[in-house]
């Protein structure tokens, strides 16, 4: 176990987790817990930057924990907890709000996407969301952050904030500059309906994504309906790049079958997309439905999930308070 490295990542409890979360983040979380100390957080304070129904939020927090466990995270190996239960996140976020610059936040593309055309009506929380994310990571002085490619810009901001804090308060190496760990093969799983958009919980059509809780029948239907291409599968990547939906299906197949893209294209070249879809459906059913079944089983015992969160909170809080004590001193807070 590498004691110097510390992994932190967060997932928002805003509904069903999907194949993008699984391939872009959760699978990496699980392999990292074998080699490093890891902290995995259900970021409920991030979720409420957009209104959440209180009862749904509670359920979604537990469902996200169940999804963590069902994909293979272990509360004995990793710290698993929810963000709002450790108040240090909010406290450090305030301090970092005063370090971060408005100009930096104005460049964040996720805010522009989420706020849509009427930015005046977005919550202030949504605007300063990336500062809270920096606080999540720096509160534990985490060194590595596994995320999907969509979070790269937020992570760069976290590094800028860490560096500015270290400069402003004359403590050169106090906060490590956190490094993103982004999967090389599949960092962005795209929507099954529009290959230029990422697969997302908030997309209206459920046919755009494979949820971890989908039944075999639903997976079959969604892949059958997924947009592909009327021509046969080409043998080279260049021709595929103009067909984002087809490329996405091939990328997912390559990742799940642990076969390189070149090999997959060799195997599939000249065949119809229905051939790929059949094989992809079989792979998805064998990998995703057991995870979905386990999530449903775990949700039958909510008290058990709450106990895991409580234990995780206690462990996280010890590290957070130790670091906060020093941070308060550095800033001059009594
Ligand atoms: P979120 O559900 O937005 O909190 O995301 C949780 C994690 O899943 C983050 O690391 C995201 O970068 C990752 N993620 C979300 N959607 C996708 C996607 N379509 N492809 C790859 N990674 C994703
Ligand atoms: N912003 C991330 C997302 O939407 C979630 C998140 C919050 C996060 N805090 C984090 C990810 C800290 C990594 C590290 O996916």
CSV table of C-alpha atoms and ligand atoms in Angstrom, one decimal:
chain,number,residue,atom,x,y,z
A,1,UNK,CA,0.0,0.0,0.0
A,2,UNK,CA,1.4,3.4,-1.0
A,3,UNK,CA,0.9,5.5,2.1
A,4,UNK,CA,2.0,8.8,0.6
A,5,UNK,CA,-0.7,8.7,-2.1
A,6,UNK,CA,-4.2,9.4,-1.2
A,7,UNK,CA,-7.2,9.1,-3.5
A,8,UNK,CA,-10.4,11.1,-3.2
A,9,UNK,CA,-13.4,11.2,-5.5
A,10,UNK,CA,-17.0,12.1,-5.3
A,11,UNK,CA,-20.3,11.1,-7.0
A,12,UNK,CA,-23.5,13.2,-6.9
A,13,UNK,CA,-26.6,11.5,-5.5
A,14,UNK,CA,-28.8,12.8,-8.2
A,15,UNK,CA,-30.5,9.6,-9.5
A,16,UNK,CA,-29.6,6.4,-11.2
A,17,UNK,CA,-26.0,5.7,-11.8
A,18,UNK,CA,-25.3,4.7,-15.4
A,19,UNK,CA,-22.7,3.0,-17.6
A,20,UNK,CA,-20.8,6.3,-17.9
A,21,UNK,CA,-20.4,6.5,-14.1
A,22,UNK,CA,-19.4,2.9,-14.1
A,23,UNK,CA,-16.8,2.9,-16.8
A,24,UNK,CA,-15.6,6.5,-16.3
A,25,UNK,CA,-15.3,6.4,-12.5
A,26,UNK,CA,-16.5,3.5,-10.4
A,27,UNK,CA,-14.4,0.7,-12.0
A,28,UNK,CA,-11.3,2.9,-11.4
A,29,UNK,CA,-12.4,3.5,-7.8
A,30,UNK,CA,-12.4,-0.2,-7.2
A,31,UNK,CA,-9.0,-1.0,-8.8
A,32,UNK,CA,-7.4,1.9,-6.9
A,33,UNK,CA,-8.6,0.7,-3.5
A,34,UNK,CA,-6.3,-2.3,-3.9
A,35,UNK,CA,-3.1,-0.1,-4.1
A,36,UNK,CA,-3.8,3.1,-2.2
A,37,UNK,CA,-5.7,4.7,0.6
A,38,UNK,CA,-9.0,5.9,-0.8
A,39,UNK,CA,-11.8,8.2,0.2
A,40,UNK,CA,-15.1,8.0,-1.7
A,41,UNK,CA,-17.7,10.6,-1.0
A,42,UNK,CA,-21.4,10.9,-1.9
A,43,UNK,CA,-21.5,14.6,-2.6
A,44,UNK,CA,-24.9,15.6,-1.4
A,45,UNK,CA,-23.9,19.3,-0.9
A,46,UNK,CA,-23.0,19.4,-4.6
A,47,UNK,CA,-26.4,17.8,-5.5
A,48,UNK,CA,-28.4,20.6,-3.8
A,49,UNK,CA,-26.9,23.3,-6.1
A,50,UNK,CA,-29.9,22.3,-8.2
A,51,UNK,CA,-33.1,21.8,-6.2
A,52,UNK,CA,-33.6,18.2,-4.9
A,53,UNK,CA,-36.7,16.9,-3.3
A,54,UNK,CA,-35.6,16.2,0.3
A,55,UNK,CA,-37.0,12.6,0.4
A,56,UNK,CA,-35.6,11.7,-2.9
A,57,UNK,CA,-32.2,13.1,-1.9
A,58,UNK,CA,-32.1,10.9,1.1
A,59,UNK,CA,-32.9,7.8,-1.0
A,60,UNK,CA,-30.5,8.8,-3.6
A,61,UNK,CA,-27.6,9.1,-1.1
A,62,UNK,CA,-28.3,5.5,0.1
A,63,UNK,CA,-28.7,4.3,-3.5
A,64,UNK,CA,-25.3,5.8,-4.4
A,65,UNK,CA,-23.7,4.0,-1.4
A,66,UNK,CA,-25.4,0.8,-2.5
A,67,UNK,CA,-23.9,1.3,-6.0
A,68,UNK,CA,-20.5,1.9,-4.6
A,69,UNK,CA,-20.7,-1.4,-2.7
A,70,UNK,CA,-22.3,-3.3,-5.6
A,71,UNK,CA,-19.4,-2.4,-7.9
A,72,UNK,CA,-16.9,-3.7,-5.4
A,73,UNK,CA,-16.0,-0.9,-3.0
A,74,UNK,CA,-15.4,-2.1,0.5
A,75,UNK,CA,-15.9,0.0,3.6
A,76,UNK,CA,-13.0,-2.0,5.2
A,77,UNK,CA,-10.6,-0.9,2.5
A,78,UNK,CA,-11.9,2.6,1.6
A,79,UNK,CA,-13.6,5.4,3.6
A,80,UNK,CA,-17.2,5.8,2.3
A,81,UNK,CA,-19.3,8.6,3.6
A,82,UNK,CA,-21.6,11.5,2.6
A,83,UNK,CA,-20.2,15.0,2.3
A,84,UNK,CA,-22.7,16.9,4.5
A,85,UNK,CA,-21.8,14.7,7.5
A,86,UNK,CA,-18.3,16.2,7.7
A,87,UNK,CA,-18.8,19.9,8.2
A,88,UNK,CA,-15.2,20.6,7.3
A,89,UNK,CA,-16.1,20.5,3.6
A,90,UNK,CA,-18.4,23.5,4.0
A,91,UNK,CA,-15.9,25.4,6.2
A,92,UNK,CA,-12.9,24.9,3.8
A,93,UNK,CA,-15.1,25.7,0.9
A,94,UNK,CA,-15.7,29.1,2.4
A,95,UNK,CA,-12.0,29.7,2.9
A,96,UNK,CA,-11.3,28.6,-0.7
A,97,UNK,CA,-14.1,30.9,-2.0
A,98,UNK,CA,-11.9,33.7,-0.8
A,99,UNK,CA,-8.8,32.2,-2.6
A,100,UNK,CA,-10.5,31.3,-5.9
A,101,UNK,CA,-11.0,34.1,-8.4
A,102,UNK,CA,-14.2,35.1,-10.2
A,103,UNK,CA,-12.3,35.1,-13.5
A,104,UNK,CA,-11.4,31.4,-13.0
A,105,UNK,CA,-15.0,30.4,-12.3
A,106,UNK,CA,-16.2,32.3,-15.3
A,107,UNK,CA,-14.3,29.9,-17.5
A,108,UNK,CA,-16.0,26.7,-16.2
A,109,UNK,CA,-17.9,25.1,-19.0
A,110,UNK,CA,-20.0,22.8,-16.7
A,111,UNK,CA,-21.6,25.9,-15.2
A,112,UNK,CA,-22.4,27.3,-18.6
A,113,UNK,CA,-24.0,24.0,-19.6
A,114,UNK,CA,-26.0,23.5,-16.4
A,115,UNK,CA,-27.1,27.1,-16.0
A,116,UNK,CA,-28.4,27.2,-19.6
A,117,UNK,CA,-29.5,30.4,-21.2
A,118,UNK,CA,-30.7,32.2,-18.1
A,119,UNK,CA,-27.6,32.4,-15.9
A,120,UNK,CA,-29.2,35.0,-13.6
A,121,UNK,CA,-31.6,32.4,-12.3
A,122,UNK,CA,-28.9,29.7,-11.5
A,123,UNK,CA,-28.2,29.3,-7.8
A,124,UNK,CA,-25.0,30.9,-6.4
A,125,UNK,CA,-24.1,27.4,-5.2
A,126,UNK,CA,-24.0,26.1,-8.8
A,127,UNK,CA,-21.6,28.9,-9.7
A,128,UNK,CA,-19.2,28.2,-6.8
A,129,UNK,CA,-19.6,24.4,-7.1
A,130,UNK,CA,-16.0,24.0,-8.3
A,131,UNK,CA,-14.7,25.7,-5.2
A,132,UNK,CA,-16.5,23.1,-3.0
A,133,UNK,CA,-15.0,20.4,-5.2
A,134,UNK,CA,-11.6,21.8,-4.5
A,135,UNK,CA,-12.4,21.8,-0.8
A,136,UNK,CA,-13.5,18.2,-0.9
A,137,UNK,CA,-10.1,17.2,-2.3
A,138,UNK,CA,-7.8,19.5,-0.3
A,139,UNK,CA,-9.5,18.9,3.0
A,140,UNK,CA,-7.8,15.5,2.9
A,141,UNK,CA,-4.7,16.7,1.1
A,142,UNK,CA,-5.6,14.1,-1.5
A,143,UNK,CA,-3.0,13.5,-4.2
A,144,UNK,CA,-5.0,11.6,-6.9
A,145,UNK,CA,-8.5,12.0,-8.1
A,146,UNK,CA,-10.2,9.4,-10.4
A,147,UNK,CA,-12.8,11.1,-12.5
A,148,UNK,CA,-14.4,11.0,-16.0
A,149,UNK,CA,-13.0,13.4,-18.6
A,150,UNK,CA,-15.9,15.9,-18.0
A,151,UNK,CA,-14.3,16.8,-14.6
A,152,UNK,CA,-10.8,17.7,-16.0
A,153,UNK,CA,-11.4,21.4,-16.0
A,154,UNK,CA,-12.7,21.3,-12.4
A,155,UNK,CA,-9.6,19.5,-11.3
A,156,UNK,CA,-7.3,22.0,-13.0
A,157,UNK,CA,-9.1,24.7,-11.0
A,158,UNK,CA,-8.5,22.7,-7.8
A,159,UNK,CA,-4.8,22.7,-8.6
A,160,UNK,CA,-4.9,26.5,-9.2
A,161,UNK,CA,-6.6,27.0,-5.9
A,162,UNK,CA,-4.2,24.8,-4.1
A,163,UNK,CA,-1.2,26.6,-5.6
A,164,UNK,CA,-2.6,30.1,-4.8
A,165,UNK,CA,-3.3,29.1,-1.2
A,166,UNK,CA,0.2,27.7,-0.9
A,167,UNK,CA,1.6,31.0,-2.3
A,168,UNK,CA,-0.7,33.4,-0.4
A,169,UNK,CA,0.0,31.8,2.9
A,170,UNK,CA,3.7,31.1,2.4
A,171,UNK,CA,3.5,27.3,2.7
A,172,UNK,CA,5.0,26.1,-0.5
A,173,UNK,CA,4.1,22.4,-0.4
A,174,UNK,CA,1.2,22.4,2.0
A,175,UNK,CA,-1.6,21.4,-0.3
A,176,UNK,CA,-0.4,18.8,-2.8
A,177,UNK,CA,-1.5,19.7,-6.4
A,178,UNK,CA,-4.1,16.9,-7.0
A,179,UNK,CA,-3.6,14.8,-10.1
A,180,UNK,CA,-6.5,13.6,-12.2
A,181,UNK,CA,-6.7,9.9,-12.9
A,182,UNK,CA,-8.7,9.7,-16.2
A,183,UNK,CA,-9.2,6.4,-17.8
A,184,UNK,CA,-7.2,6.3,-21.1
A,185,UNK,CA,-9.5,4.0,-23.0
A,186,UNK,CA,-12.9,5.3,-22.2
A,187,UNK,CA,-13.0,8.6,-20.3
A,188,UNK,CA,-16.3,9.8,-21.8
A,189,UNK,CA,-19.2,7.4,-22.5
A,190,UNK,CA,-21.6,9.1,-24.8
A,191,UNK,CA,-25.4,9.2,-25.1
A,192,UNK,CA,-26.9,6.2,-27.0
A,193,UNK,CA,-29.1,8.7,-28.9
A,194,UNK,CA,-26.6,11.5,-29.6
A,195,UNK,CA,-23.0,10.6,-29.8
A,196,UNK,CA,-21.9,14.2,-29.3
A,197,UNK,CA,-23.4,14.4,-25.8
A,198,UNK,CA,-22.1,12.6,-22.7
A,199,UNK,CA,-24.3,9.9,-21.2
A,200,UNK,CA,-25.9,11.6,-18.3
A,201,UNK,CA,-28.4,11.2,-15.5
A,202,UNK,CA,-30.1,14.4,-16.4
A,203,UNK,CA,-30.8,13.6,-20.1
A,204,UNK,CA,-34.6,13.3,-20.5
A,205,UNK,CA,-34.8,10.1,-22.5
A,206,UNK,CA,-34.0,6.9,-20.6
A,207,UNK,CA,-33.1,5.4,-23.9
A,208,UNK,CA,-30.0,7.6,-23.9
A,209,UNK,CA,-28.3,5.6,-21.2
A,210,UNK,CA,-27.8,2.2,-19.6
A,211,UNK,CA,-28.6,2.4,-15.9
A,212,UNK,CA,-26.9,0.1,-13.5
A,213,UNK,CA,-30.3,-1.1,-12.4
A,214,UNK,CA,-31.7,-1.9,-15.9
A,215,UNK,CA,-33.0,-5.4,-16.4
A,216,UNK,CA,-31.6,-7.6,-19.2
A,217,UNK,CA,-34.7,-6.8,-21.2
A,218,UNK,CA,-34.2,-3.1,-20.8
A,219,UNK,CA,-30.6,-3.3,-21.9
A,220,UNK,CA,-31.6,-5.4,-24.9
A,221,UNK,CA,-34.2,-2.8,-25.9
A,222,UNK,CA,-31.9,0.2,-25.4
A,223,UNK,CA,-29.0,-1.2,-27.4
A,224,UNK,CA,-31.4,-2.3,-30.2
A,225,UNK,CA,-32.8,1.2,-30.4
A,226,UNK,CA,-29.3,2.9,-30.0
A,227,UNK,CA,-28.4,5.1,-32.9
A,228,UNK,CA,-25.6,3.5,-35.0
A,229,UNK,CA,-25.1,3.7,-38.8
A,230,UNK,CA,-26.7,2.3,-41.9
A,231,UNK,CA,-23.4,1.4,-43.5
A,232,UNK,CA,-21.3,-1.6,-42.5
A,233,UNK,CA,-18.7,-1.3,-39.8
A,234,UNK,CA,-15.5,0.2,-41.2
A,235,UNK,CA,-12.1,-1.4,-40.6
A,236,UNK,CA,-10.3,1.9,-39.7
A,237,UNK,CA,-10.8,4.4,-36.9
A,238,UNK,CA,-10.7,7.4,-39.1
A,239,UNK,CA,-13.9,6.6,-40.9
A,240,UNK,CA,-15.6,5.9,-37.6
A,241,UNK,CA,-14.7,9.2,-36.1
A,242,UNK,CA,-17.3,10.9,-38.4
A,243,UNK,CA,-19.9,8.6,-36.8
A,244,UNK,CA,-19.9,9.4,-33.1
A,245,UNK,CA,-22.8,7.1,-32.1
A,246,UNK,CA,-21.2,4.1,-33.9
A,247,UNK,CA,-17.8,5.0,-32.4
A,248,UNK,CA,-19.3,5.1,-28.9
A,249,UNK,CA,-20.8,1.6,-29.2
A,250,UNK,CA,-17.5,0.2,-30.4
A,251,UNK,CA,-15.7,2.0,-27.6
A,252,UNK,CA,-18.0,0.5,-25.0
A,253,UNK,CA,-17.6,-2.9,-26.6
A,254,UNK,CA,-13.8,-2.6,-26.6
A,255,UNK,CA,-13.8,-1.6,-22.9
A,256,UNK,CA,-16.1,-4.3,-21.7
A,257,UNK,CA,-14.5,-7.0,-23.8
A,258,UNK,CA,-11.0,-5.8,-22.7
A,259,UNK,CA,-10.0,-5.8,-26.4
A,260,UNK,CA,-8.1,-3.0,-28.1
A,261,UNK,CA,-10.0,-0.8,-30.6
A,262,UNK,CA,-7.8,-2.0,-33.5
A,263,UNK,CA,-8.6,-5.6,-32.7
A,264,UNK,CA,-12.3,-5.0,-32.4
A,265,UNK,CA,-12.3,-3.2,-35.8
A,266,UNK,CA,-10.4,-6.1,-37.3
A,267,UNK,CA,-13.0,-8.5,-36.0
A,268,UNK,CA,-16.0,-6.4,-37.0
A,269,UNK,CA,-14.9,-4.8,-40.2
A,270,UNK,CA,-17.6,-5.3,-43.0
A,271,UNK,CA,-20.2,-6.6,-40.6
A,272,UNK,CA,-23.6,-5.0,-39.9
A,273,UNK,CA,-24.1,-3.0,-36.6
A,274,UNK,CA,-26.7,-5.6,-35.6
A,275,UNK,CA,-23.8,-8.1,-35.1
A,276,UNK,CA,-22.0,-5.7,-32.8
A,277,UNK,CA,-25.2,-4.8,-31.0
A,278,UNK,CA,-25.9,-8.5,-30.2
A,279,UNK,CA,-22.4,-9.0,-28.8
A,280,UNK,CA,-22.5,-5.8,-26.9
A,281,UNK,CA,-25.9,-6.6,-25.3
A,282,UNK,CA,-24.6,-10.0,-24.1
A,283,UNK,CA,-21.5,-8.4,-22.5
A,284,UNK,CA,-23.6,-5.6,-20.9
A,285,UNK,CA,-26.1,-8.1,-19.5
A,286,UNK,CA,-23.4,-10.3,-18.0
A,287,UNK,CA,-21.5,-7.3,-16.4
A,288,UNK,CA,-24.2,-4.8,-15.5
A,289,UNK,CA,-27.3,-6.9,-14.4
A,290,UNK,CA,-25.4,-8.6,-11.5
A,291,UNK,CA,-24.4,-5.1,-10.3
A,292,UNK,CA,-28.1,-3.9,-10.5
A,293,UNK,CA,-29.3,-7.0,-8.7
A,294,UNK,CA,-26.8,-6.4,-5.9
A,295,UNK,CA,-27.9,-2.7,-5.6
A,296,UNK,CA,-31.5,-3.7,-5.2
A,297,UNK,CA,-30.6,-6.3,-2.6
A,298,UNK,CA,-28.5,-3.8,-0.6
A,299,UNK,CA,-31.3,-1.3,-0.7
A,300,UNK,CA,-33.5,-3.7,1.2
A,301,UNK,CA,-31.3,-3.1,4.3
A,302,UNK,CA,-31.1,0.7,4.6
A,303,UNK,CA,-29.9,0.5,8.2
A,304,UNK,CA,-26.8,-1.3,7.1
A,305,UNK,CA,-26.1,1.4,4.5
A,306,UNK,CA,-26.6,4.1,7.1
A,307,UNK,CA,-24.2,2.3,9.4
A,308,UNK,CA,-21.5,2.2,6.7
A,309,UNK,CA,-22.0,6.0,6.2
A,310,UNK,CA,-21.7,6.6,9.9
A,311,UNK,CA,-18.4,4.7,10.2
A,312,UNK,CA,-17.0,6.4,7.2
A,313,UNK,CA,-18.0,9.8,8.5
A,314,UNK,CA,-16.1,9.1,11.8
A,315,UNK,CA,-12.9,8.1,9.9
A,316,UNK,CA,-13.2,11.0,7.4
A,317,UNK,CA,-13.8,13.6,10.2
A,318,UNK,CA,-10.6,12.7,12.1
A,319,UNK,CA,-8.5,13.5,9.0
A,320,UNK,CA,-10.5,16.5,8.1
A,321,UNK,CA,-10.3,18.1,11.6
A,322,UNK,CA,-6.5,17.4,11.8
A,323,UNK,CA,-6.0,19.2,8.5
A,324,UNK,CA,-8.5,22.0,9.3
A,325,UNK,CA,-6.7,22.9,12.5
A,326,UNK,CA,-3.6,23.7,10.6
A,327,UNK,CA,-5.5,25.4,7.8
A,328,UNK,CA,-7.2,27.7,10.3
A,329,UNK,CA,-3.8,28.6,11.8
A,330,UNK,CA,-2.3,29.3,8.4
A,331,UNK,CA,-5.2,31.7,7.5
A,332,UNK,CA,-5.0,33.4,10.9
A,333,UNK,CA,-8.4,32.2,12.2
A,334,UNK,CA,-8.4,31.8,16.0
B,1,LIG,P1,-21.6,12.6,-11.4
B,1,LIG,O1,-22.7,11.6,-11.6
B,1,LIG,O2,-21.8,13.7,-12.3
B,1,LIG,O3,-21.4,12.9,-10.0
B,1,LIG,O4,-20.3,11.8,-11.9
B,1,LIG,C1,-19.6,10.9,-11.1
B,1,LIG,C2,-18.4,10.4,-11.8
B,1,LIG,O5,-18.7,9.8,-13.1
B,1,LIG,C3,-17.4,11.5,-12.2
B,1,LIG,O6,-16.1,11.1,-12.1
B,1,LIG,C4,-17.7,11.8,-13.7
B,1,LIG,O7,-16.6,12.3,-14.4
B,1,LIG,C5,-18.0,10.4,-14.2
B,1,LIG,N1,-19.0,10.4,-15.3
B,1,LIG,C6,-20.2,10.9,-15.4
B,1,LIG,N2,-20.8,10.7,-16.6
B,1,LIG,C7,-19.8,10.1,-17.3
B,1,LIG,C8,-19.7,9.7,-18.7
B,1,LIG,N3,-20.8,9.9,-19.5
B,1,LIG,N4,-18.6,9.1,-19.2
B,1,LIG,C9,-17.5,9.0,-18.3
B,1,LIG,N5,-17.5,9.3,-17.0
B,1,LIG,C10,-18.6,9.9,-16.5
B,2,LIG,N1,-18.1,17.3,-9.6
B,2,LIG,C1,-18.1,15.9,-9.7
B,2,LIG,C2,-19.1,15.4,-10.7
B,2,LIG,O1,-20.1,16.0,-11.0
B,2,LIG,C3,-18.4,15.3,-8.3
B,2,LIG,C4,-17.4,15.7,-7.3
B,2,LIG,C5,-17.6,16.6,-6.2
B,2,LIG,C6,-16.0,15.3,-7.2
B,2,LIG,N2,-16.5,16.6,-5.5
B,2,LIG,C7,-15.5,15.9,-6.0
B,2,LIG,C8,-15.2,14.5,-8.0
B,2,LIG,C9,-14.1,15.7,-5.6
B,2,LIG,C10,-13.9,14.3,-7.6
B,2,LIG,C11,-13.4,14.9,-6.4
B,2,LIG,O2,-18.9,14.3,-11.2
